Amino acid sequence: MASELFAICFNATRPSGLARFWSGVLGWEQVDGPDGDIAVLPPDPTGFRIRFRPGREPKTAQNRAHFDLTSASPEDQRQTVARVLELGGIHIDVGQLPEEGHVVLADPDGNEFCVIEAGNEFLADTGVIGALACDGTQEVGYFWSGALRWPLVWDQEQETAIQSPDGGTKITWGGPPVAPKAGTNRLYFELALPAGADRDAEVGRLVSLGATLTGEGEGGMLLMLDPDGNEFSVQRPRQGN
């Protein structure tokens, strides 16, 4: 049985403040975790949580992944942007053109994200987080499709996207050129093994798909790298939040 996407994790300089920001932007419930972390929980049980863990490394480069938030209407997009600014986010320039309809912002910890204009067909029916948009190769898109057993919903010109069979947020990779990796990623995937799964067998499966096992963290959490060198972790499901 394949690992499940348990959470998108942020290494944050101020986890509690960042959790309050994203809880306010998304309207999701904020909860304290068992390891001193903080999480916001999706209203839909098929979605993934967002966890905020202490991280000391300052941000020095653009993240390899960012959220694309959806809009139901032009007014909804304006309201989302206004809410972001009220909660401590800022406008940023990453080279977007004036005629582009999306709005590029950063959270209080400097993590980039976009509020996409209404009418985007690719993100239709995905939820408030339409996509986790990643800088990555076609190979890594294929890897994560196999790792999570999520089907490819886009595979053209080395750009790939996957989505859970249950729907929800898409994960996309933009293809080359891929910017060089600068230090440890601030955003990373946390996978959980289903109850009763054989951990060694699952690690072997992930390695056969192209992952690298790098070590073991707290609580027996396994630390791994995907084919593009992005960190991710694998752990058994835990009780509670």
Short mmCIF file of N, CA and C in Angstrom, two decimals, residues 24 38 50 56 79 124 174:
data_model
loop_
_atom_site.label_atom_id
_atom_site.label_comp_id
_atom_site.label_asym_id
_atom_site.label_seq_id
_atom_site.Cartn_x
_atom_site.Cartn_y
_atom_site.Cartn_z
N GLY A 24 -5.96 32.24 8.78
CA GLY A 24 -6.81 33.37 8.44
C GLY A 24 -7.06 33.49 6.95
N ILE A 38 2.73 23.31 14.73
CA ILE A 38 1.38 23.84 14.62
C ILE A 38 0.89 23.50 13.22
N ILE A 50 -1.53 21.51 6.57
CA ILE A 50 -0.31 22.30 6.41
C ILE A 50 0.33 22.40 7.79
N ARG A 56 15.56 27.42 11.38
CA ARG A 56 16.46 28.54 11.70
C ARG A 56 17.10 29.18 10.48
N GLN A 79 -10.91 40.35 -2.62
CA GLN A 79 -11.11 40.14 -1.19
C GLN A 79 -10.01 39.27 -0.59
N ALA A 124 -10.21 24.51 -11.98
CA ALA A 124 -11.62 24.41 -11.67
C ALA A 124 -11.89 23.21 -10.75
N GLY A 174 6.94 22.56 -13.43
CA GLY A 174 7.01 23.39 -14.62
C GLY A 174 8.00 22.96 -15.67
#
